[in-house]
PDB file of C-alpha atoms in Angstrom:
ATOM      1  CA  MET A   1     -14.767  -0.297 -37.671  1.00  0.00           C
ATOM      2  CA  SER A   2     -12.877   2.920 -36.861  1.00  0.00           C
ATOM      3  CA  VAL A   3     -12.890   4.616 -33.483  1.00  0.00           C
ATOM      4  CA  ALA A   4     -14.880   7.492 -35.005  1.00  0.00           C
ATOM      5  CA  GLU A   5     -17.551   5.086 -36.230  1.00  0.00           C
ATOM      6  CA  GLU A   6     -17.692   3.297 -32.885  1.00  0.00           C
ATOM      7  CA  ILE A   7     -18.434   6.472 -30.927  1.00  0.00           C
ATOM      8  CA  THR A   8     -21.137   7.809 -33.281  1.00  0.00           C
ATOM      9  CA  ASP A   9     -23.421   4.775 -33.394  1.00  0.00           C
ATOM     10  CA  THR A  10     -25.493   5.918 -30.383  1.00  0.00           C
ATOM     11  CA  SER A  11     -27.042   9.213 -29.309  1.00  0.00           C
ATOM     12  CA  ILE A  12     -27.822  10.981 -26.036  1.00  0.00           C
ATOM     13  CA  ASP A  13     -31.300  10.275 -24.726  1.00  0.00           C
ATOM     14  CA  ARG A  14     -33.377  13.465 -24.999  1.00  0.00           C
ATOM     15  CA  ASP A  15     -35.009  12.995 -21.589  1.00  0.00           C
ATOM     16  CA  PHE A  16     -31.581  12.664 -20.029  1.00  0.00           C
ATOM     17  CA  ALA A  17     -30.471  15.786 -21.902  1.00  0.00           C
ATOM     18  CA  GLU A  18     -32.737  17.838 -19.661  1.00  0.00           C
ATOM     19  CA  HIS A  19     -30.731  16.654 -16.670  1.00  0.00           C
ATOM     20  CA  LEU A  20     -27.496  17.460 -18.494  1.00  0.00           C
ATOM     21  CA  LEU A  21     -28.739  21.013 -18.922  1.00  0.00           C
ATOM     22  CA  LYS A  22     -29.576  21.250 -15.215  1.00  0.00           C
ATOM     23  CA  CYS A  23     -25.998  20.305 -14.376  1.00  0.00           C
ATOM     24  CA  PHE A  24     -24.558  22.645 -17.004  1.00  0.00           C
ATOM     25  CA  ASP A  25     -26.739  25.514 -15.752  1.00  0.00           C
ATOM     26  CA  ASP A  26     -25.983  25.145 -12.046  1.00  0.00           C
ATOM     27  CA  PRO A  27     -23.594  22.368 -10.951  1.00  0.00           C
ATOM     28  CA  GLN A  28     -23.798  23.563  -7.349  1.00  0.00           C
ATOM     29  CA  GLU A  29     -27.542  22.939  -7.296  1.00  0.00           C
ATOM     30  CA  TYR A  30     -27.544  19.862  -9.555  1.00  0.00           C
ATOM     31  CA  GLY A  31     -24.182  18.225  -9.035  1.00  0.00           C
ATOM     32  CA  VAL A  32     -22.343  15.673 -11.133  1.00  0.00           C
ATOM     33  CA  HIS A  33     -23.140  12.969  -8.566  1.00  0.00           C
ATOM     34  CA  LEU A  34     -26.853  13.490  -9.311  1.00  0.00           C
ATOM     35  CA  LEU A  35     -26.201  13.378 -13.037  1.00  0.00           C
ATOM     36  CA  PHE A  36     -24.107  10.229 -12.714  1.00  0.00           C
ATOM     37  CA  ASN A  37     -26.827   8.330 -10.887  1.00  0.00           C
ATOM     38  CA  ARG A  38     -29.539   9.562 -13.257  1.00  0.00           C
ATOM     39  CA  TRP A  39     -27.587   8.534 -16.367  1.00  0.00           C
ATOM     40  CA  TRP A  40     -27.954   4.780 -15.925  1.00  0.00           C
ATOM     41  CA  ARG A  41     -31.686   4.922 -16.584  1.00  0.00           C
ATOM     42  CA  HIS A  42     -30.962   6.356 -20.040  1.00  0.00           C
ATOM     43  CA  ALA A  43     -27.487   5.091 -20.986  1.00  0.00           C
ATOM     44  CA  PRO A  44     -27.227   3.015 -24.184  1.00  0.00           C
ATOM     45  CA  ASP A  45     -26.493  -0.644 -23.512  1.00  0.00           C
ATOM     46  CA  ALA A  46     -23.523  -0.506 -25.878  1.00  0.00           C
ATOM     47  CA  THR A  47     -22.000   2.431 -24.004  1.00  0.00           C
ATOM     48  CA  ILE A  48     -22.338   0.697 -20.639  1.00  0.00           C
ATOM     49  CA  ALA A  49     -20.749  -2.399 -22.147  1.00  0.00           C
ATOM     50  CA  ARG A  50     -17.811  -0.348 -23.425  1.00  0.00           C
ATOM     51  CA  TYR A  51     -17.163   1.158 -20.019  1.00  0.00           C
ATOM     52  CA  VAL A  52     -17.334  -2.260 -18.373  1.00  0.00           C
ATOM     53  CA  SER A  53     -15.086  -3.832 -20.985  1.00  0.00           C
ATOM     54  CA  GLU A  54     -12.382  -1.207 -20.576  1.00  0.00           C
ATOM     55  CA  LEU A  55     -12.506  -1.369 -16.791  1.00  0.00           C
ATOM     56  CA  GLU A  56     -12.329  -5.160 -16.760  1.00  0.00           C
ATOM     57  CA  ALA A  57      -9.212  -4.979 -18.931  1.00  0.00           C
ATOM     58  CA  MET A  58      -7.381  -2.786 -16.404  1.00  0.00           C
ATOM     59  CA  PRO A  59      -4.688  -4.495 -14.300  1.00  0.00           C
ATOM     60  CA  GLY A  60      -5.903  -4.868 -10.738  1.00  0.00           C
ATOM     61  CA  PHE A  61      -9.569  -4.112 -11.418  1.00  0.00           C
ATOM     62  CA  ALA A  62     -10.752  -7.717 -11.051  1.00  0.00           C
ATOM     63  CA  ASP A  63      -9.133  -8.090  -7.618  1.00  0.00           C
ATOM     64  CA  PHE A  64     -10.353  -4.628  -6.596  1.00  0.00           C
ATOM     65  CA  VAL A  65     -14.025  -5.351  -7.263  1.00  0.00           C
ATOM     66  CA  ALA A  66     -13.865  -8.954  -6.057  1.00  0.00           C
ATOM     67  CA  ALA A  67     -12.669  -7.820  -2.611  1.00  0.00           C
ATOM     68  CA  ARG A  68     -15.454  -5.217  -2.268  1.00  0.00           C
ATOM     69  CA  HIS A  69     -13.307  -3.501   0.358  1.00  0.00           C
ATOM     70  CA  LEU A  70     -14.940  -0.578   2.152  1.00  0.00           C
ATOM     71  CA  ALA A  71     -13.095   1.030   5.032  1.00  0.00           C
ATOM     72  CA  ASP A  72     -14.635   1.844   8.397  1.00  0.00           C
ATOM     73  CA  PRO A  73     -15.694   5.482   8.928  1.00  0.00           C
ATOM     74  CA  VAL A  74     -12.786   7.830   9.518  1.00  0.00           C
ATOM     75  CA  ASP A  75     -11.677   8.323  13.120  1.00  0.00           C
ATOM     76  CA  LEU A  76     -10.143  11.786  13.169  1.00  0.00           C
ATOM     77  CA  ASP A  77      -8.394  11.240  16.504  1.00  0.00           C
ATOM     78  CA  ALA A  78      -6.735   8.105  15.146  1.00  0.00           C
ATOM     79  CA  LEU A  79      -5.579  10.012  12.078  1.00  0.00           C
ATOM     80  CA  LYS A  80      -4.138  12.801  14.242  1.00  0.00           C
ATOM     81  CA  ALA A  81      -2.168  10.163  16.162  1.00  0.00           C
ATOM     82  CA  CYS A  82      -0.380   9.001  12.988  1.00  0.00           C
ATOM     83  CA  PRO A  83       3.349   9.868  12.723  1.00  0.00           C
ATOM     84  CA  GLU A  84       4.355  13.339  11.613  1.00  0.00           C
ATOM     85  CA  GLY A  85       4.795  13.411   7.833  1.00  0.00           C
ATOM     86  CA  SER A  86       2.630  10.334   7.308  1.00  0.00           C
ATOM     87  CA  LEU A  87      -0.308   9.983   4.948  1.00  0.00           C
ATOM     88  CA  GLY A  88      -2.688   9.699   7.900  1.00  0.00           C
ATOM     89  CA  ARG A  89      -1.446  12.888   9.551  1.00  0.00           C
ATOM     90  CA  GLY A  90      -1.574  14.693   6.203  1.00  0.00           C
ATOM     91  CA  TYR A  91      -5.137  13.487   5.718  1.00  0.00           C
ATOM     92  CA  ALA A  92      -6.163  14.694   9.185  1.00  0.00           C
ATOM     93  CA  ASP A  93      -4.610  18.112   8.572  1.00  0.00           C
ATOM     94  CA  PHE A  94      -6.316  18.328   5.183  1.00  0.00           C
ATOM     95  CA  LEU A  95      -9.749  17.608   6.656  1.00  0.00           C
ATOM     96  CA  ILE A  96      -9.304  19.990   9.582  1.00  0.00           C
ATOM     97  CA  ASP A  97      -7.680  22.851   7.672  1.00  0.00           C
ATOM     98  CA  ASN A  98     -10.346  22.788   4.965  1.00  0.00           C
ATOM     99  CA  GLN A  99     -13.291  22.039   7.292  1.00  0.00           C
ATOM    100  CA  LEU A 100     -14.294  19.030   5.201  1.00  0.00           C
ATOM    101  CA  GLU A 101     -16.723  16.213   5.912  1.00  0.00           C
ATOM    102  CA  LYS A 102     -14.625  13.352   7.267  1.00  0.00           C
ATOM    103  CA  ASN A 103     -17.123  10.684   6.275  1.00  0.00           C
ATOM    104  CA  LEU A 104     -18.177  11.919   2.844  1.00  0.00           C
ATOM    105  CA  ALA A 105     -18.556   8.355   1.580  1.00  0.00           C
ATOM    106  CA  VAL A 106     -20.924   7.390   4.405  1.00  0.00           C
ATOM    107  CA  ASN A 107     -23.345  10.119   3.357  1.00  0.00           C
ATOM    108  CA  TYR A 108     -22.987   9.238  -0.307  1.00  0.00           C
ATOM    109  CA  GLN A 109     -23.545   5.529   0.321  1.00  0.00           C
ATOM    110  CA  ALA A 110     -26.797   6.256   2.161  1.00  0.00           C
ATOM    111  CA  TYR A 111     -28.019   8.244  -0.839  1.00  0.00           C
ATOM    112  CA  HIS A 112     -26.776   5.527  -3.215  1.00  0.00           C
ATOM    113  CA  ASP A 113     -28.538   2.790  -1.241  1.00  0.00           C
ATOM    114  CA  MET A 114     -31.782   4.768  -1.302  1.00  0.00           C
ATOM    115  CA  LEU A 115     -31.617   5.011  -5.105  1.00  0.00           C
ATOM    116  CA  ALA A 116     -30.771   1.328  -5.415  1.00  0.00           C
ATOM    117  CA  GLY A 117     -33.680   0.402  -3.151  1.00  0.00           C
ATOM    118  CA  ASP A 118     -36.017   2.349  -5.431  1.00  0.00           C
ATOM    119  CA  GLY A 119     -34.713   0.470  -8.481  1.00  0.00           C
ATOM    120  CA  LYS A 120     -33.119   3.590  -9.972  1.00  0.00           C
ATOM    121  CA  LEU A 121     -29.678   2.011 -10.304  1.00  0.00           C
ATOM    122  CA  ASP A 122     -30.826  -1.310 -11.770  1.00  0.00           C
ATOM    123  CA  ARG A 123     -28.875  -0.721 -14.992  1.00  0.00           C
ATOM    124  CA  MET A 124     -25.652   0.236 -13.217  1.00  0.00           C
ATOM    125  CA  PRO A 125     -23.393  -2.850 -13.138  1.00  0.00           C
ATOM    126  CA  GLY A 126     -22.641  -4.088  -9.635  1.00  0.00           C
ATOM    127  CA  ASP A 127     -18.892  -3.607  -9.984  1.00  0.00           C
ATOM    128  CA  LEU A 128     -19.408   0.036 -10.919  1.00  0.00           C
ATOM    129  CA  ARG A 129     -21.794   0.538  -7.994  1.00  0.00           C
ATOM    130  CA  TYR A 130     -19.014  -0.575  -5.690  1.00  0.00           C
ATOM    131  CA  ALA A 131     -16.375   1.481  -7.522  1.00  0.00           C
ATOM    132  CA  ILE A 132     -18.222   4.785  -7.123  1.00  0.00           C
ATOM    133  CA  ILE A 133     -18.735   4.279  -3.375  1.00  0.00           C
ATOM    134  CA  ARG A 134     -15.094   3.347  -2.905  1.00  0.00           C
ATOM    135  CA  GLY A 135     -14.120   6.333  -5.025  1.00  0.00           C
ATOM    136  CA  PHE A 136     -15.902   8.668  -2.626  1.00  0.00           C
ATOM    137  CA  GLN A 137     -14.061   7.003   0.289  1.00  0.00           C
ATOM    138  CA  ILE A 138     -10.632   7.779  -1.128  1.00  0.00           C
ATOM    139  CA  HIS A 139     -11.404  11.098  -2.836  1.00  0.00           C
ATOM    140  CA  ASP A 140      -9.896  13.353  -0.168  1.00  0.00           C
ATOM    141  CA  ILE A 141      -7.017  10.929   0.378  1.00  0.00           C
ATOM    142  CA  GLN A 142      -6.169  11.437  -3.287  1.00  0.00           C
ATOM    143  CA  HIS A 143      -6.197  15.205  -2.753  1.00  0.00           C
ATOM    144  CA  VAL A 144      -3.510  14.660  -0.113  1.00  0.00           C
ATOM    145  CA  LEU A 145      -1.457  12.265  -2.230  1.00  0.00           C
ATOM    146  CA  THR A 146      -1.545  14.285  -5.450  1.00  0.00           C
ATOM    147  CA  GLY A 147      -1.270  17.716  -3.884  1.00  0.00           C
ATOM    148  CA  TYR A 148      -4.416  19.114  -5.497  1.00  0.00           C
ATOM    149  CA  GLU A 149      -6.035  21.661  -3.206  1.00  0.00           C
ATOM    150  CA  PRO A 150      -9.828  21.575  -2.586  1.00  0.00           C
ATOM    151  CA  THR A 151     -10.397  24.667  -4.743  1.00  0.00           C
ATOM    152  CA  SER A 152     -12.522  24.891  -7.873  1.00  0.00           C
ATOM    153  CA  LEU A 153      -9.511  24.482 -10.159  1.00  0.00           C
ATOM    154  CA  GLY A 154      -7.844  21.953  -7.863  1.00  0.00           C
ATOM    155  CA  GLU A 155     -10.991  19.821  -7.987  1.00  0.00           C
ATOM    156  CA  ILE A 156     -10.985  19.973 -11.783  1.00  0.00           C
ATOM    157  CA  GLY A 157      -7.335  18.939 -11.776  1.00  0.00           C
ATOM    158  CA  LEU A 158      -8.012  15.940  -9.541  1.00  0.00           C
ATOM    159  CA  GLN A 159     -11.016  14.798 -11.604  1.00  0.00           C
ATOM    160  CA  ALA A 160      -8.884  14.983 -14.757  1.00  0.00           C
ATOM    161  CA  PHE A 161      -6.123  13.083 -12.938  1.00  0.00           C
ATOM    162  CA  CYS A 162      -8.575  10.325 -12.011  1.00  0.00           C
ATOM    163  CA  LEU A 163      -9.968  10.174 -15.547  1.00  0.00           C
ATOM    164  CA  GLY A 164      -6.409   9.753 -16.804  1.00  0.00           C
ATOM    165  CA  GLN A 165      -6.053   6.730 -14.538  1.00  0.00           C
ATOM    166  CA  ILE A 166      -9.428   5.032 -14.983  1.00  0.00           C
ATOM    167  CA  ARG A 167     -12.041   5.701 -17.680  1.00  0.00           C
ATOM    168  CA  PHE A 168     -14.953   5.901 -15.280  1.00  0.00           C
ATOM    169  CA  PRO A 169     -18.062   7.856 -16.369  1.00  0.00           C
ATOM    170  CA  TYR A 170     -18.242   9.977 -13.215  1.00  0.00           C
ATOM    171  CA  PHE A 171     -14.864  11.582 -13.944  1.00  0.00           C
ATOM    172  CA  GLY A 172     -15.737  12.096 -17.598  1.00  0.00           C
ATOM    173  CA  MET A 173     -18.983  13.817 -16.605  1.00  0.00           C
ATOM    174  CA  TRP A 174     -17.031  16.230 -14.431  1.00  0.00           C
ATOM    175  CA  ILE A 175     -14.782  17.211 -17.316  1.00  0.00           C
ATOM    176  CA  SER A 176     -17.639  17.479 -19.811  1.00  0.00           C
ATOM    177  CA  ASN A 177     -19.494  19.748 -17.388  1.00  0.00           C
ATOM    178  CA  VAL A 178     -16.663  22.224 -16.867  1.00  0.00           C
ATOM    179  CA  THR A 179     -15.660  22.317 -20.540  1.00  0.00           C
ATOM    180  CA  THR A 180     -19.274  22.901 -21.609  1.00  0.00           C
ATOM    181  CA  ARG A 181     -19.690  25.740 -19.141  1.00  0.00           C
ATOM    182  CA  MET A 182     -16.431  27.413 -20.175  1.00  0.00           C
ATOM    183  CA  THR A 183     -17.385  27.152 -23.863  1.00  0.00           C
ATOM    184  CA  TYR A 184     -20.959  28.415 -23.727  1.00  0.00           C
ATOM    185  CA  LEU A 185     -21.016  30.573 -20.594  1.00  0.00           C
ATOM    186  CA  HIS A 186     -17.542  31.582 -19.374  1.00  0.00           C
ATOM    187  CA  PRO A 187     -14.995  31.858 -22.216  1.00  0.00           C
ATOM    188  CA  GLU A 188     -12.669  33.780 -19.890  1.00  0.00           C
ATOM    189  CA  MET A 189     -12.171  30.454 -18.080  1.00  0.00           C
ATOM    190  CA  ILE A 190     -11.056  28.495 -21.148  1.00  0.00           C
ATOM    191  CA  THR A 191      -7.319  28.970 -20.547  1.00  0.00           C
ATOM    192  CA  PRO A 192      -7.210  28.202 -16.799  1.00  0.00           C
ATOM    193  CA  ILE A 193      -9.627  25.286 -17.054  1.00  0.00           C
ATOM    194  CA  MET A 194      -7.843  23.702 -20.010  1.00  0.00           C
ATOM    195  CA  ASP A 195      -4.501  24.159 -18.244  1.00  0.00           C
ATOM    196  CA  TRP A 196      -5.818  22.238 -15.235  1.00  0.00           C
ATOM    197  CA  VAL A 197      -7.642  19.601 -17.296  1.00  0.00           C
ATOM    198  CA  SER A 198      -4.690  18.873 -19.563  1.00  0.00           C
ATOM    199  CA  GLU A 199      -2.182  18.901 -16.694  1.00  0.00           C
ATOM    200  CA  GLY A 200      -4.356  16.617 -14.562  1.00  0.00           C
ATOM    201  CA  TRP A 201      -4.891  14.185 -17.427  1.00  0.00           C
ATOM    202  CA  ARG A 202      -1.148  13.945 -18.164  1.00  0.00           C
ATOM    203  CA  TYR A 203      -0.321  13.678 -14.455  1.00  0.00           C
ATOM    204  CA  GLY A 204      -2.820  10.844 -13.993  1.00  0.00           C
ATOM    205  CA  ARG A 205      -1.522   8.993 -17.027  1.00  0.00           C
ATOM    206  CA  THR A 206       2.052   9.254 -15.772  1.00  0.00           C
ATOM    207  CA  ALA A 207       1.544   8.259 -12.128  1.00  0.00           C
ATOM    208  CA  ALA A 208       0.922   4.675 -11.047  1.00  0.00           C
ATOM    209  CA  ASN A 209      -2.738   3.836 -10.479  1.00  0.00           C
ATOM    210  CA  LEU A 210      -3.993   5.154  -7.128  1.00  0.00           C
ATOM    211  CA  GLN A 211      -7.584   4.003  -7.594  1.00  0.00           C
ATOM    212  CA  PHE A 212      -7.396   0.410  -6.343  1.00  0.00           C
ATOM    213  CA  GLU A 213      -5.127   0.816  -3.301  1.00  0.00           C
ATOM    214  CA  ARG A 214      -6.261   0.272   0.308  1.00  0.00           C
ATOM    215  CA  TRP A 215      -4.916   3.602   1.493  1.00  0.00           C
ATOM    216  CA  GLU A 216      -6.366   3.244   4.977  1.00  0.00           C
ATOM    217  CA  ASP A 217      -3.884   0.396   5.567  1.00  0.00           C
ATOM    218  CA  ARG A 218      -1.021   2.766   4.760  1.00  0.00           C
ATOM    219  CA  PHE A 219      -1.866   5.772   6.910  1.00  0.00           C
ATOM    220  CA  ASP A 220       1.246   5.330   9.071  1.00  0.00           C
ATOM    221  CA  GLU A 221       3.628   5.377   6.093  1.00  0.00           C
ATOM    222  CA  PRO A 222       5.545   8.556   5.164  1.00  0.00           C
ATOM    223  CA  LEU A 223       3.695  10.555   2.549  1.00  0.00           C
ATOM    224  CA  SER A 224       6.977  11.227   0.748  1.00  0.00           C
ATOM    225  CA  ASP A 225       7.647   7.479   0.408  1.00  0.00           C
ATOM    226  CA  LEU A 226       4.170   6.814  -0.986  1.00  0.00           C
ATOM    227  CA  ARG A 227       4.518   9.623  -3.506  1.00  0.00           C
ATOM    228  CA  ALA A 228       7.857   8.231  -4.633  1.00  0.00           C
ATOM    229  CA  GLU A 229       6.408   4.711  -4.910  1.00  0.00           C
ATOM    230  CA  PHE A 230       3.507   5.821  -7.107  1.00  0.00           C
ATOM    231  CA  GLY A 231       5.397   8.367  -9.189  1.00  0.00           C
ATOM    232  CA  ILE A 232       3.629  11.394  -7.705  1.00  0.00           C
ATOM    233  CA  ARG A 233       5.396  14.736  -7.892  1.00  0.00           C
ATOM    234  CA  PRO A 234       6.655  15.869  -4.484  1.00  0.00           C
ATOM    235  CA  GLU A 235       5.552  19.445  -5.230  1.00  0.00           C
ATOM    236  CA  GLY A 236       1.970  18.310  -5.767  1.00  0.00           C
ATOM    237  CA  GLY A 237      -0.527  18.905  -8.552  1.00  0.00           C
ATOM    238  CA  GLY A 238      -1.475  21.894 -10.656  1.00  0.00           C
ATOM    239  CA  PRO A 239      -0.192  23.504 -13.844  1.00  0.00           C
ATOM    240  CA  VAL A 240       2.894  25.689 -13.884  1.00  0.00           C
ATOM    241  CA  ALA A 241       1.923  29.358 -13.893  1.00  0.00           C
ATOM    242  CA  HIS A 242       2.655  31.215 -17.125  1.00  0.00           C
TER     243      HIS A 242
END
């Protein structure tokens, strides 16, 4: 069976399509995280199996999910005490300078646990439930490592970077949302969005996998050394201006 045949043997559930449209219409009001958690009630079994199969084949994934590591909530004072030029100090500066929520994952996990308690995530495999919570924990750390700024285009670049590293449905939903909106609503955004999507995808495919690392254990290490170790560009992320 060809790849083309494999990806056309299922269709999008029409009830779920209404939620897709909500996200396409107003992603600020109906964010990708809402879409991601809704999808599992409608996702074809074969599609879930394909995601799981590809993830299980990734080097390091088995150890990552077996450990079920979740870091303690961020202590901003401890981060500020990290050495100058370290990942931890860079993370503290990033959170402070951009006025970001330092415990984003704590809030997300509470929402996630509420959905799970109501049985709304029953069809989401346990390993993927863990992976999305851990992904929220390290999201802003990855901004610091990769150099993507917390702007609209920088966020698109980072999501494309992550999709290049791990074929996880959350990242794919992000990219499908922005490319749908540029196509049907904002054609003037096609060039900048595709520049950031394509650059992020290539960047993620080139760098070593950041997704399974315990970054909180490496806060004291120089950011420059970590970037060199993982093949991250010292000048950070983003397409070259034309």
